[in-house]
Coordinates of C-alpha atoms in Angstrom, one line a residue:
M70 CA -1.9 -3.0 23.1
S71 CA 0.5 -0.4 21.7
Y72 CA -0.6 2.0 18.9
V73 CA 1.8 0.4 16.5
L74 CA 0.6 -3.2 17.1
G75 CA -3.0 -1.9 16.9
Q76 CA -2.3 -0.5 13.5
I77 CA -0.6 -3.7 12.3
N78 CA -3.4 -5.9 13.6
A79 CA -6.1 -3.6 12.1
A80 CA -5.2 -4.8 8.6
H81 CA -5.9 -8.1 6.7
R82 CA -3.1 -9.0 4.3
E83 CA -3.0 -11.6 1.5
I84 CA -1.2 -12.5 -1.7
N85 CA -3.1 -14.4 -4.4
S86 CA -3.7 -14.8 -8.1
Y87 CA -5.6 -11.9 -9.7
P88 CA -6.1 -11.0 -13.4
V89 CA -4.7 -7.8 -14.8
S90 CA -5.5 -6.1 -18.2
S91 CA -2.8 -8.1 -19.9
G92 CA -3.9 -11.4 -18.6
E93 CA -2.9 -13.6 -15.7
G94 CA -1.5 -11.9 -12.7
R95 CA -0.7 -11.9 -9.0
S96 CA -1.6 -9.3 -6.3
L97 CA -1.2 -8.2 -2.8
L98 CA -4.3 -7.1 -0.9
I99 CA -4.6 -5.0 2.2
R100 CA -8.0 -4.5 3.9
R101 CA -8.7 -2.4 7.0
S102 CA -11.2 0.1 8.4
Y103 CA -11.0 3.8 9.0
D104 CA -13.0 5.7 11.6
A105 CA -14.1 8.2 9.0
A106 CA -17.1 8.6 6.6
I107 CA -16.7 7.1 3.2
E108 CA -16.9 10.5 1.4
D109 CA -14.1 11.8 3.6
V110 CA -11.9 8.8 2.8
W111 CA -12.8 9.1 -0.9
D112 CA -11.8 12.8 -1.0
A113 CA -8.6 12.1 0.8
C114 CA -7.7 9.6 -1.9
T115 CA -8.8 11.7 -4.9
H116 CA -8.1 15.4 -4.2
P117 CA -4.4 16.3 -5.1
S118 CA -4.1 18.8 -2.3
R119 CA -5.1 16.1 0.3
I120 CA -3.1 13.3 -1.3
S121 CA 0.1 15.3 -1.0
R122 CA -0.4 15.4 2.8
W123 CA -0.2 11.7 3.4
L124 CA 1.3 10.1 0.3
A125 CA 3.3 12.5 -1.9
P126 CA 2.7 15.5 -4.3
V127 CA 0.7 14.3 -7.3
R128 CA 0.0 16.1 -10.6
G129 CA -1.8 15.3 -13.8
D130 CA -5.2 14.8 -15.3
F131 CA -7.4 13.0 -12.9
R132 CA -10.3 12.1 -15.2
V133 CA -10.8 8.6 -16.6
G134 CA -8.1 8.1 -19.2
G135 CA -5.9 10.9 -17.8
A136 CA -2.3 10.5 -16.9
F137 CA -0.8 11.4 -13.5
E138 CA 2.5 11.3 -11.6
V139 CA 3.2 10.7 -7.9
E140 CA 6.4 12.5 -7.1
G141 CA 9.3 10.2 -6.3
N142 CA 7.2 7.1 -6.8
A143 CA 5.1 6.1 -9.8
S144 CA 3.1 7.4 -12.7
G145 CA 0.0 6.0 -14.4
R146 CA -3.4 6.4 -16.0
V147 CA -6.9 6.5 -14.4
L148 CA -8.8 3.4 -15.5
R149 CA -12.0 3.7 -13.5
C150 CA -13.3 6.3 -11.1
E151 CA -16.7 5.6 -9.5
R152 CA -17.3 8.0 -6.6
P153 CA -17.2 7.1 -3.7
R154 CA -16.6 3.4 -4.1
L155 CA -14.0 2.5 -6.7
L156 CA -10.7 3.9 -8.0
K157 CA -8.5 1.9 -10.4
V158 CA -5.3 3.2 -11.9
T159 CA -2.2 1.8 -13.6
W160 CA 0.9 2.2 -11.3
D161 CA 4.0 2.3 -13.4
Y162 CA 7.6 2.3 -12.3
G163 CA 8.9 2.5 -15.8
P164 CA 8.2 1.3 -19.3
V165 CA 8.5 -2.4 -18.5
T166 CA 7.0 -2.3 -14.9
A167 CA 3.4 -1.5 -15.5
T168 CA 1.1 -2.6 -12.6
E169 CA -2.4 -1.8 -11.5
V170 CA -3.7 -0.5 -8.2
E171 CA -7.4 -0.7 -7.2
V172 CA -9.0 0.9 -4.2
R173 CA -12.5 -0.1 -3.1
L174 CA -14.4 1.6 -0.3
S175 CA -17.5 0.5 1.5
G176 CA -19.3 1.7 4.6
D177 CA -19.3 -0.3 7.8
S178 CA -21.9 -0.6 10.5
R179 CA -20.4 2.1 12.7
G180 CA -20.4 4.8 10.1
G181 CA -16.8 4.3 9.2
T182 CA -15.2 3.0 6.0
V183 CA -13.8 -0.4 4.9
F184 CA -10.7 0.4 2.7
E185 CA -9.4 -2.3 0.4
L186 CA -6.3 -1.8 -1.7
R187 CA -5.1 -4.3 -4.3
H188 CA -1.8 -4.0 -6.1
A189 CA -1.6 -6.4 -9.1
S190 CA 1.2 -7.3 -11.5
S191 CA 1.4 -9.6 -14.5
A192 CA 2.5 -13.1 -13.8
E193 CA 5.6 -12.5 -16.0
L194 CA 6.6 -9.4 -14.0
V195 CA 6.1 -11.2 -10.7
A196 CA 8.2 -14.1 -11.8
E197 CA 11.0 -11.7 -12.9
L198 CA 10.9 -9.8 -9.6
V199 CA 11.1 -13.1 -7.6
R200 CA 14.0 -14.2 -9.7
T201 CA 16.0 -10.9 -9.2
E202 CA 14.9 -9.9 -5.6
G203 CA 13.6 -13.1 -4.1
L204 CA 10.5 -13.1 -1.9
A205 CA 12.0 -10.1 0.0
G206 CA 10.6 -8.0 -2.8
A207 CA 7.0 -9.0 -2.0
V208 CA 7.7 -8.3 1.7
R209 CA 9.1 -4.8 1.0
N210 CA 6.3 -4.0 -1.4
G211 CA 3.6 -4.9 1.1
A212 CA 5.3 -3.0 3.9
G213 CA 5.5 0.0 1.6
W214 CA 1.7 0.0 1.2
D215 CA 1.3 -0.6 4.9
L216 CA 3.1 2.7 5.5
V217 CA 0.9 4.4 2.9
L218 CA -2.2 3.3 4.7
L219 CA -0.8 4.3 8.1
G220 CA -0.2 7.7 6.7
L221 CA -3.8 7.9 5.5
D222 CA -5.0 7.0 9.0
L223 CA -2.9 9.6 10.7
F224 CA -4.1 12.2 8.1
L225 CA -7.8 11.4 8.6
H226 CA -7.5 11.7 12.4
D227 CA -5.0 14.5 12.9
D228 CA -4.4 16.1 9.5
L229 CA -0.7 15.5 9.9
D230 CA 1.8 16.3 7.1
R231 CA 3.7 13.1 6.2
A232 CA 7.0 14.9 6.9
A233 CA 5.9 15.1 10.6
W234 CA 5.7 11.4 11.1
R235 CA 7.8 9.7 8.4
D236 CA 11.0 9.3 10.3
T237 CA 9.7 8.8 13.8
P238 CA 10.6 5.8 16.0
Q239 CA 7.0 4.7 15.9
V240 CA 7.1 4.4 12.1
R241 CA 10.4 2.5 12.2
E242 CA 8.7 0.0 14.7
F243 CA 5.7 -0.2 12.5
T244 CA 7.9 -1.1 9.5
L245 CA 9.6 -3.9 11.4
H246 CA 6.3 -5.5 12.4
S247 CA 4.9 -5.0 8.9
Y248 CA 7.8 -7.0 7.3
R249 CA 7.0 -9.8 9.6
A250 CA 3.2 -9.6 8.8
W251 CA 3.9 -9.7 5.1
G252 CA 6.4 -12.5 5.6
D253 CA 3.4 -14.6 7.0
A254 CA 1.3 -13.6 4.0
S255 CA 4.1 -14.4 1.6
R256 CA 4.8 -17.8 3.2
A257 CA 1.1 -18.8 2.9
A258 CA 1.0 -17.7 -0.8
W259 CA 4.2 -19.2 -2.0
G260 CA 4.4 -22.4 0.1
V261 CA 7.7 -21.5 1.6
S262 CA 8.9 -23.1 4.8
A263 CA 8.7 -21.1 8.1
D264 CA 12.5 -21.2 8.5
D265 CA 13.2 -20.0 4.9
M266 CA 10.7 -17.1 5.3
A267 CA 12.1 -16.2 8.7
T268 CA 15.5 -15.8 7.0
V269 CA 14.1 -13.5 4.3
V270 CA 12.2 -11.4 6.9
E271 CA 15.0 -11.0 9.3
S272 CA 17.4 -9.9 6.6
A273 CA 14.9 -7.2 5.7
V274 CA 14.5 -6.3 9.3
R275 CA 18.2 -5.8 9.8
H276 CA 18.3 -3.5 6.8
V277 CA 15.5 -1.3 8.2
A278 CA 17.2 -1.3 11.6
R279 CA 20.4 0.1 10.0
S280 CA 18.5 2.6 7.7
P281 CA 18.1 6.2 9.0
E282 CA 14.9 6.4 7.0
G283 CA 13.3 3.2 8.3
G284 CA 12.3 1.7 4.9
G285 CA 9.0 2.0 3.1
R286 CA 7.8 3.0 -0.3

């Protein structure tokens, strides 16, 4: 099995109902394991100097209640921080697009770490995104987070800067497979026919194939 397919198959993906602070919501969830100790994974996710190597530069107040900003992506506030198991933040793309991201870590039997990321939005926001973007929005969002978790894996094993791998052919291939994997998860969650979801996914795949940057968050 190729490295790319191994990374795709390493993750469990699902979309389901999940409450947010404002009430009823919907979320995407990714669960996978890393061959690294839980403290190392926690530090990679909470120290600004390390986050910048696999995600993006981040600045702000990283205490509970503090505000932060991820360069070129999102801003938010720290809701919970329970070392080394739980980190929960708001993940805001603007004044009307507040969402929540929760990361849970647990040890596995081999000394590695089970990493679970959940990105949740209000039911109203999800309905609006589906209305304006269709289910392709859910596919792209999931693929974006897949790329983030791939970057974390590369960083934990090789200490690579994200600029060294972001535009490689392997990342482009990974993105194409990720769209298809999230298409399967979206179809199961939304009750869409296989033919309709295939149309959504293949449209997204053609966009990535044309893009010099290969898609992603």
